[in-house]
PDB file of C-alpha atoms in Angstrom:
ATOM      1  CA  LYS R   1      -0.110  -0.105  -0.104  1.00  0.00           C
ATOM      2  CA  GLN R   2       1.271   3.073  -0.911  1.00  0.00           C
ATOM      3  CA  GLU R   3       2.301   6.158   1.983  1.00  0.00           C
ATOM      4  CA  VAL R   4       3.151   9.289   1.448  1.00  0.00           C
ATOM      5  CA  THR R   5       5.061  11.078   3.962  1.00  0.00           C
ATOM      6  CA  GLN R   6       5.656  15.059   4.173  1.00  0.00           C
ATOM      7  CA  ILE R   7       8.359  16.424   6.389  1.00  0.00           C
ATOM      8  CA  PRO R   8       8.203  18.720   8.272  1.00  0.00           C
ATOM      9  CA  ALA R   9       4.457  19.213   9.262  1.00  0.00           C
ATOM     10  CA  ALA R  10       4.805  22.983  10.010  1.00  0.00           C
ATOM     11  CA  LEU R  11       7.632  25.331   8.826  1.00  0.00           C
ATOM     12  CA  SER R  12       7.830  28.970   9.591  1.00  0.00           C
ATOM     13  CA  VAL R  13      10.416  31.189   7.643  1.00  0.00           C
ATOM     14  CA  PRO R  14      11.183  34.991   7.235  1.00  0.00           C
ATOM     15  CA  GLU R  15       9.682  36.699   4.404  1.00  0.00           C
ATOM     16  CA  GLY R  16      12.357  36.602   1.444  1.00  0.00           C
ATOM     17  CA  GLU R  17      13.902  33.269   1.924  1.00  0.00           C
ATOM     18  CA  ASN R  18      13.997  30.530   0.012  1.00  0.00           C
ATOM     19  CA  LEU R  19      12.701  27.211   1.233  1.00  0.00           C
ATOM     20  CA  VAL R  20      12.360  23.303   0.160  1.00  0.00           C
ATOM     21  CA  LEU R  21       9.480  21.167   1.164  1.00  0.00           C
ATOM     22  CA  ASN R  22       9.852  17.476   1.099  1.00  0.00           C
ATOM     23  CA  CYS R  23       7.640  14.711  -0.003  1.00  0.00           C
ATOM     24  CA  SER R  24       8.558  10.733   0.173  1.00  0.00           C
ATOM     25  CA  PHE R  25       6.400   7.798  -1.149  1.00  0.00           C
ATOM     26  CA  THR R  26       6.846   4.258  -0.578  1.00  0.00           C
ATOM     27  CA  ASP R  27       6.055   2.727  -3.972  1.00  0.00           C
ATOM     28  CA  SER R  28       8.086   4.103  -6.741  1.00  0.00           C
ATOM     29  CA  ALA R  29       5.505   2.547  -9.348  1.00  0.00           C
ATOM     30  CA  ILE R  30       3.786   5.993  -9.832  1.00  0.00           C
ATOM     31  CA  TYR R  31       2.282   7.413 -12.972  1.00  0.00           C
ATOM     32  CA  ASN R  32       2.605  11.113 -11.613  1.00  0.00           C
ATOM     33  CA  LEU R  33       2.919  13.109  -8.430  1.00  0.00           C
ATOM     34  CA  GLN R  34       1.075  16.375  -8.075  1.00  0.00           C
ATOM     35  CA  TRP R  35       1.640  19.262  -5.604  1.00  0.00           C
ATOM     36  CA  PHE R  36      -1.366  21.140  -4.177  1.00  0.00           C
ATOM     37  CA  ARG R  37      -1.695  24.529  -1.950  1.00  0.00           C
ATOM     38  CA  GLN R  38      -4.680  24.408   0.533  1.00  0.00           C
ATOM     39  CA  ASP R  39      -5.565  27.605   2.217  1.00  0.00           C
ATOM     40  CA  PRO R  40      -7.511  27.582   5.638  1.00  0.00           C
ATOM     41  CA  GLY R  41     -10.913  25.956   5.308  1.00  0.00           C
ATOM     42  CA  LYS R  42     -10.751  25.902   1.518  1.00  0.00           C
ATOM     43  CA  GLY R  43     -10.243  23.343  -1.165  1.00  0.00           C
ATOM     44  CA  LEU R  44      -6.936  22.352  -2.898  1.00  0.00           C
ATOM     45  CA  THR R  45      -5.317  24.501  -5.448  1.00  0.00           C
ATOM     46  CA  SER R  46      -3.368  22.491  -8.192  1.00  0.00           C
ATOM     47  CA  LEU R  47       0.379  23.939  -8.343  1.00  0.00           C
ATOM     48  CA  LEU R  48       2.486  21.677 -10.005  1.00  0.00           C
ATOM     49  CA  LEU R  49       2.003  17.736 -11.903  1.00  0.00           C
ATOM     50  CA  ILE R  50       5.159  16.086 -12.525  1.00  0.00           C
ATOM     51  CA  GLN R  51       4.808  12.667 -14.827  1.00  0.00           C
ATOM     52  CA  SER R  52       6.974   9.964 -13.820  1.00  0.00           C
ATOM     53  CA  SER R  53       9.068  10.500 -16.917  1.00  0.00           C
ATOM     54  CA  GLN R  54       9.746  13.842 -15.825  1.00  0.00           C
ATOM     55  CA  ARG R  55      12.513  15.309 -13.427  1.00  0.00           C
ATOM     56  CA  GLU R  56      11.152  18.700 -12.624  1.00  0.00           C
ATOM     57  CA  GLN R  57       8.578  21.136 -13.625  1.00  0.00           C
ATOM     58  CA  THR R  58       8.365  25.051 -13.109  1.00  0.00           C
ATOM     59  CA  SER R  59       5.950  27.580 -12.454  1.00  0.00           C
ATOM     60  CA  GLY R  60       7.033  30.986 -11.852  1.00  0.00           C
ATOM     61  CA  ARG R  61       8.720  31.121  -8.471  1.00  0.00           C
ATOM     62  CA  LEU R  62       7.790  27.233  -7.724  1.00  0.00           C
ATOM     63  CA  ASN R  63       9.996  24.264  -8.806  1.00  0.00           C
ATOM     64  CA  ALA R  64       9.066  20.759  -8.454  1.00  0.00           C
ATOM     65  CA  SER R  65      11.581  17.765  -8.811  1.00  0.00           C
ATOM     66  CA  LEU R  66      10.964  14.195  -8.907  1.00  0.00           C
ATOM     67  CA  ASP R  67      13.310  11.223  -8.201  1.00  0.00           C
ATOM     68  CA  LYS R  68      11.045   8.388  -8.512  1.00  0.00           C
ATOM     69  CA  SER R  69      13.860   5.867  -7.817  1.00  0.00           C
ATOM     70  CA  SER R  70      14.448   7.076  -4.498  1.00  0.00           C
ATOM     71  CA  GLY R  71      10.793   8.019  -3.863  1.00  0.00           C
ATOM     72  CA  ARG R  72      11.198  11.525  -3.134  1.00  0.00           C
ATOM     73  CA  SER R  73       9.664  14.838  -4.692  1.00  0.00           C
ATOM     74  CA  THR R  74      11.012  18.528  -3.467  1.00  0.00           C
ATOM     75  CA  LEU R  75       8.901  21.635  -3.814  1.00  0.00           C
ATOM     76  CA  TYR R  76      11.082  24.682  -3.862  1.00  0.00           C
ATOM     77  CA  ILE R  77       9.829  28.167  -3.254  1.00  0.00           C
ATOM     78  CA  ALA R  78      11.914  30.869  -4.328  1.00  0.00           C
ATOM     79  CA  ALA R  79      11.848  34.471  -2.353  1.00  0.00           C
ATOM     80  CA  SER R  80       8.851  33.366  -0.384  1.00  0.00           C
ATOM     81  CA  GLN R  81       6.023  35.794   0.669  1.00  0.00           C
ATOM     82  CA  PRO R  82       3.328  36.158   3.381  1.00  0.00           C
ATOM     83  CA  GLY R  83       0.707  35.193   0.530  1.00  0.00           C
ATOM     84  CA  ASP R  84       2.579  31.812   0.239  1.00  0.00           C
ATOM     85  CA  SER R  85       1.591  30.995   4.067  1.00  0.00           C
ATOM     86  CA  ALA R  86      -0.714  27.847   3.434  1.00  0.00           C
ATOM     87  CA  THR R  87      -0.632  24.172   3.773  1.00  0.00           C
ATOM     88  CA  TYR R  88       1.307  22.247   1.184  1.00  0.00           C
ATOM     89  CA  LEU R  89      -0.068  18.752  -0.459  1.00  0.00           C
ATOM     90  CA  CYS R  90       1.715  16.220  -2.251  1.00  0.00           C
ATOM     91  CA  ALA R  91      -0.133  13.334  -3.795  1.00  0.00           C
ATOM     92  CA  VAL R  92       0.902  10.229  -6.005  1.00  0.00           C
ATOM     93  CA  ARG R  93      -1.110   8.456  -8.477  1.00  0.00           C
ATOM     94  CA  PRO R  94      -0.195   4.652  -9.032  1.00  0.00           C
ATOM     95  CA  ARG R  95       0.935   3.308 -12.166  1.00  0.00           C
ATOM     96  CA  GLY R  96      -1.801   0.918 -13.948  1.00  0.00           C
ATOM     97  CA  ALA R  97      -4.504   1.359 -15.784  1.00  0.00           C
ATOM     98  CA  GLY R  98      -7.923   2.064 -14.473  1.00  0.00           C
ATOM     99  CA  SER R  99      -6.947   3.341 -11.270  1.00  0.00           C
ATOM    100  CA  TYR R 100      -8.245   7.145 -10.381  1.00  0.00           C
ATOM    101  CA  GLN R 101      -6.683   6.841  -6.837  1.00  0.00           C
ATOM    102  CA  LEU R 102      -4.356   9.606  -5.595  1.00  0.00           C
ATOM    103  CA  THR R 103      -2.712   9.169  -2.220  1.00  0.00           C
ATOM    104  CA  PHE R 104      -2.173  12.336  -0.439  1.00  0.00           C
ATOM    105  CA  GLY R 105       0.507  13.200   2.243  1.00  0.00           C
ATOM    106  CA  LYS R 106      -0.735  15.167   5.428  1.00  0.00           C
ATOM    107  CA  GLY R 107       0.932  18.402   4.264  1.00  0.00           C
ATOM    108  CA  THR R 108       3.269  20.885   5.244  1.00  0.00           C
ATOM    109  CA  LYS R 109       1.815  24.123   6.821  1.00  0.00           C
ATOM    110  CA  LEU R 110       4.008  27.079   5.532  1.00  0.00           C
ATOM    111  CA  SER R 111       4.100  30.162   7.532  1.00  0.00           C
ATOM    112  CA  VAL R 112       5.937  33.322   5.713  1.00  0.00           C
ATOM    113  CA  ILE R 113       6.584  35.805   8.285  1.00  0.00           C
ATOM    114  CA  PRO R 114       6.637  39.297   7.222  1.00  0.00           C
TER     115      PRO R 114
ATOM    116  CA  GLU V   1     -19.302  30.228 -12.814  1.00  0.00           C
ATOM    117  CA  THR V   2     -16.084  28.903 -13.380  1.00  0.00           C
ATOM    118  CA  GLY V   3     -14.344  25.801 -12.318  1.00  0.00           C
ATOM    119  CA  VAL V   4     -15.711  23.603  -9.602  1.00  0.00           C
ATOM    120  CA  THR V   5     -18.326  24.764  -7.515  1.00  0.00           C
ATOM    121  CA  GLN V   6     -19.748  23.211  -3.987  1.00  0.00           C
ATOM    122  CA  THR V   7     -22.964  23.708  -2.391  1.00  0.00           C
ATOM    123  CA  PRO V   8     -23.773  24.314   0.423  1.00  0.00           C
ATOM    124  CA  ARG V   9     -20.456  25.740   1.671  1.00  0.00           C
ATOM    125  CA  HIS V  10     -21.357  24.774   5.515  1.00  0.00           C
ATOM    126  CA  LEU V  11     -24.000  22.345   6.806  1.00  0.00           C
ATOM    127  CA  VAL V  12     -24.980  21.129  10.320  1.00  0.00           C
ATOM    128  CA  MET V  13     -27.165  18.248  10.485  1.00  0.00           C
ATOM    129  CA  GLY V  14     -28.352  15.731  13.242  1.00  0.00           C
ATOM    130  CA  MET V  15     -27.729  12.324  13.140  1.00  0.00           C
ATOM    131  CA  THR V  16     -31.073  11.496  11.883  1.00  0.00           C
ATOM    132  CA  ASN V  17     -31.366  14.105   9.193  1.00  0.00           C
ATOM    133  CA  LYS V  18     -30.866  13.515   5.493  1.00  0.00           C
ATOM    134  CA  LYS V  19     -29.214  15.982   3.337  1.00  0.00           C
ATOM    135  CA  SER V  20     -26.902  16.208   0.377  1.00  0.00           C
ATOM    136  CA  LEU V  21     -24.180  18.053  -0.662  1.00  0.00           C
ATOM    137  CA  LYS V  22     -23.851  19.198  -4.384  1.00  0.00           C
ATOM    138  CA  CYS V  23     -20.923  19.480  -6.842  1.00  0.00           C
ATOM    139  CA  GLU V  24     -20.975  21.094 -10.362  1.00  0.00           C
ATOM    140  CA  GLN V  25     -18.020  21.329 -12.787  1.00  0.00           C
ATOM    141  CA  HIS V  26     -17.728  23.942 -15.461  1.00  0.00           C
ATOM    142  CA  LEU V  27     -14.432  22.656 -17.184  1.00  0.00           C
ATOM    143  CA  GLY V  28     -15.674  20.060 -19.366  1.00  0.00           C
ATOM    144  CA  HIS V  29     -14.264  17.105 -17.576  1.00  0.00           C
ATOM    145  CA  ASN V  30     -15.513  13.627 -17.688  1.00  0.00           C
ATOM    146  CA  ALA V  31     -14.560  12.151 -14.152  1.00  0.00           C
ATOM    147  CA  MET V  32     -15.421  13.653 -10.791  1.00  0.00           C
ATOM    148  CA  TYR V  33     -14.324  12.548  -7.120  1.00  0.00           C
ATOM    149  CA  TRP V  34     -15.522  12.893  -3.721  1.00  0.00           C
ATOM    150  CA  TYR V  35     -12.694  13.239  -1.044  1.00  0.00           C
ATOM    151  CA  LYS V  36     -13.050  13.553   2.717  1.00  0.00           C
ATOM    152  CA  GLN V  37     -10.491  15.423   5.127  1.00  0.00           C
ATOM    153  CA  SER V  38     -10.557  15.069   8.728  1.00  0.00           C
ATOM    154  CA  ALA V  39      -8.463  16.855  10.832  1.00  0.00           C
ATOM    155  CA  LYS V  40      -4.871  15.543  11.298  1.00  0.00           C
ATOM    156  CA  LYS V  41      -5.455  12.898   8.569  1.00  0.00           C
ATOM    157  CA  PRO V  42      -4.626  13.096   4.686  1.00  0.00           C
ATOM    158  CA  LEU V  43      -7.221  13.309   2.325  1.00  0.00           C
ATOM    159  CA  GLU V  44      -9.117  10.195   1.398  1.00  0.00           C
ATOM    160  CA  LEU V  45     -10.954   9.279  -1.842  1.00  0.00           C
ATOM    161  CA  MET V  46     -14.246   8.218  -1.482  1.00  0.00           C
ATOM    162  CA  PHE V  47     -15.880   7.730  -4.605  1.00  0.00           C
ATOM    163  CA  VAL V  48     -14.818   8.029  -8.658  1.00  0.00           C
ATOM    164  CA  TYR V  49     -17.408   8.478 -11.390  1.00  0.00           C
ATOM    165  CA  SER V  50     -16.055   8.343 -15.086  1.00  0.00           C
ATOM    166  CA  LEU V  51     -18.267   9.006 -17.883  1.00  0.00           C
ATOM    167  CA  GLU V  52     -20.996   9.218 -14.938  1.00  0.00           C
ATOM    168  CA  GLU V  53     -20.417   5.542 -13.891  1.00  0.00           C
ATOM    169  CA  ARG V  54     -18.940   4.755 -10.565  1.00  0.00           C
ATOM    170  CA  VAL V  55     -15.375   3.236 -11.421  1.00  0.00           C
ATOM    171  CA  GLU V  56     -13.981   3.312  -7.467  1.00  0.00           C
ATOM    172  CA  ASN V  57     -15.445   3.067  -4.259  1.00  0.00           C
ATOM    173  CA  ASN V  58     -13.035   3.006  -1.316  1.00  0.00           C
ATOM    174  CA  SER V  59     -15.195   0.786   1.295  1.00  0.00           C
ATOM    175  CA  VAL V  60     -17.144   4.100   2.567  1.00  0.00           C
ATOM    176  CA  PRO V  61     -20.086   3.369   4.888  1.00  0.00           C
ATOM    177  CA  SER V  62     -23.125   2.879   3.058  1.00  0.00           C
ATOM    178  CA  ARG V  63     -24.929   5.890   4.968  1.00  0.00           C
ATOM    179  CA  PHE V  64     -22.874   7.918   2.267  1.00  0.00           C
ATOM    180  CA  SER V  65     -24.762   7.476  -1.022  1.00  0.00           C
ATOM    181  CA  PRO V  66     -23.410   8.985  -4.159  1.00  0.00           C
ATOM    182  CA  GLU V  67     -25.001  10.142  -7.405  1.00  0.00           C
ATOM    183  CA  CYS V  68     -23.870  11.186 -10.959  1.00  0.00           C
ATOM    184  CA  PRO V  69     -26.552  12.368 -13.115  1.00  0.00           C
ATOM    185  CA  ASN V  70     -24.530  13.459 -15.901  1.00  0.00           C
ATOM    186  CA  SER V  71     -20.956  14.625 -16.436  1.00  0.00           C
ATOM    187  CA  SER V  72     -20.907  17.939 -15.108  1.00  0.00           C
ATOM    188  CA  HIS V  73     -23.179  17.153 -11.759  1.00  0.00           C
ATOM    189  CA  LEU V  74     -21.964  14.963  -8.738  1.00  0.00           C
ATOM    190  CA  PHE V  75     -24.051  14.493  -5.438  1.00  0.00           C
ATOM    191  CA  LEU V  76     -23.788  12.960  -2.366  1.00  0.00           C
ATOM    192  CA  HIS V  77     -26.623  12.161  -0.337  1.00  0.00           C
ATOM    193  CA  LEU V  78     -26.032  11.649   3.328  1.00  0.00           C
ATOM    194  CA  HIS V  79     -28.436  10.088   6.001  1.00  0.00           C
ATOM    195  CA  THR V  80     -28.117   8.878   9.556  1.00  0.00           C
ATOM    196  CA  LEU V  81     -24.660  10.191  10.050  1.00  0.00           C
ATOM    197  CA  GLN V  82     -22.325   9.919  13.127  1.00  0.00           C
ATOM    198  CA  PRO V  83     -20.046  12.758  14.686  1.00  0.00           C
ATOM    199  CA  GLU V  84     -17.007  11.005  13.357  1.00  0.00           C
ATOM    200  CA  ASP V  85     -18.323  12.204   9.845  1.00  0.00           C
ATOM    201  CA  SER V  86     -17.735  15.753  10.420  1.00  0.00           C
ATOM    202  CA  ALA V  87     -14.908  16.840   8.212  1.00  0.00           C
ATOM    203  CA  LEU V  88     -14.224  18.837   4.998  1.00  0.00           C
ATOM    204  CA  TYR V  89     -15.926  17.209   1.933  1.00  0.00           C
ATOM    205  CA  LEU V  90     -14.012  17.977  -1.434  1.00  0.00           C
ATOM    206  CA  CYS V  91     -15.124  17.477  -4.992  1.00  0.00           C
ATOM    207  CA  ALA V  92     -12.549  17.519  -7.562  1.00  0.00           C
ATOM    208  CA  SER V  93     -12.826  16.736 -11.306  1.00  0.00           C
ATOM    209  CA  SER V  94     -10.610  15.649 -14.185  1.00  0.00           C
ATOM    210  CA  GLN V  95      -9.962  15.485 -18.154  1.00  0.00           C
ATOM    211  CA  GLY V  96      -9.682  11.658 -17.280  1.00  0.00           C
ATOM    212  CA  ASN V  97      -7.490   9.145 -15.719  1.00  0.00           C
ATOM    213  CA  GLY V  98      -3.965  10.172 -14.702  1.00  0.00           C
ATOM    214  CA  TYR V  99      -4.938  14.002 -15.696  1.00  0.00           C
ATOM    215  CA  GLU V 100      -4.537  16.838 -13.021  1.00  0.00           C
ATOM    216  CA  GLN V 101      -7.386  17.105 -10.443  1.00  0.00           C
ATOM    217  CA  TYR V 102      -9.436  20.401  -9.803  1.00  0.00           C
ATOM    218  CA  PHE V 103     -11.004  20.631  -6.710  1.00  0.00           C
ATOM    219  CA  GLY V 104     -13.820  22.664  -5.206  1.00  0.00           C
ATOM    220  CA  PRO V 105     -14.015  24.857  -2.249  1.00  0.00           C
ATOM    221  CA  GLY V 106     -15.642  22.440   0.020  1.00  0.00           C
ATOM    222  CA  THR V 107     -18.385  21.561   2.089  1.00  0.00           C
ATOM    223  CA  ARG V 108     -17.579  21.892   5.852  1.00  0.00           C
ATOM    224  CA  LEU V 109     -20.052  19.316   7.558  1.00  0.00           C
ATOM    225  CA  THR V 110     -20.718  19.287  11.086  1.00  0.00           C
ATOM    226  CA  VAL V 111     -22.702  16.370  12.649  1.00  0.00           C
ATOM    227  CA  THR V 112     -24.307  17.090  16.094  1.00  0.00           C
TER     228      THR V 112
END
């Protein structure tokens, strides 16, 4: 059974700092990995989707990497801003036809201090 | 309306009530999902519909009953819930299997 772990559970950084969020998964047979952002009491906003054949994806100040063989992904946020404060979730989809299952981690709660 | 919408946003119900949650997607997708998010637990997939057919049901108690009348609408019918069912219920949609999922804002459900 796939398990997804996100460390740390919470992170507090001063504004302007670069930071890295970590995601690890136990089964490397994945189809893709998706990073989301969730604001308190709200739904999820998709940030980046990395296919299993890719090594990284970039969107603005965000860069996500994937090392499938070691079961790890990182989300790099450059020049953090108070508006980046949210919970960041990663989720993996298994390889295999027909499965819609996404397995989520518990998330990392990020606070960017002005 | 754009994206994925959910109504109501907040719901308080007693254990003997019957209520329904509604989800609508305006993205032209053909797959829709119900997730449950409880405090301190990862998101749990409840149901998946593809082309209006249920394709996944993750051992969800029968007091939760999904309905997908067409590819744009998804309902979750609730009856005789328990206090531990209190959670944020999220709806999502995607173009198909393996594609990016887009989420609605969720319904915060409290069972008293």
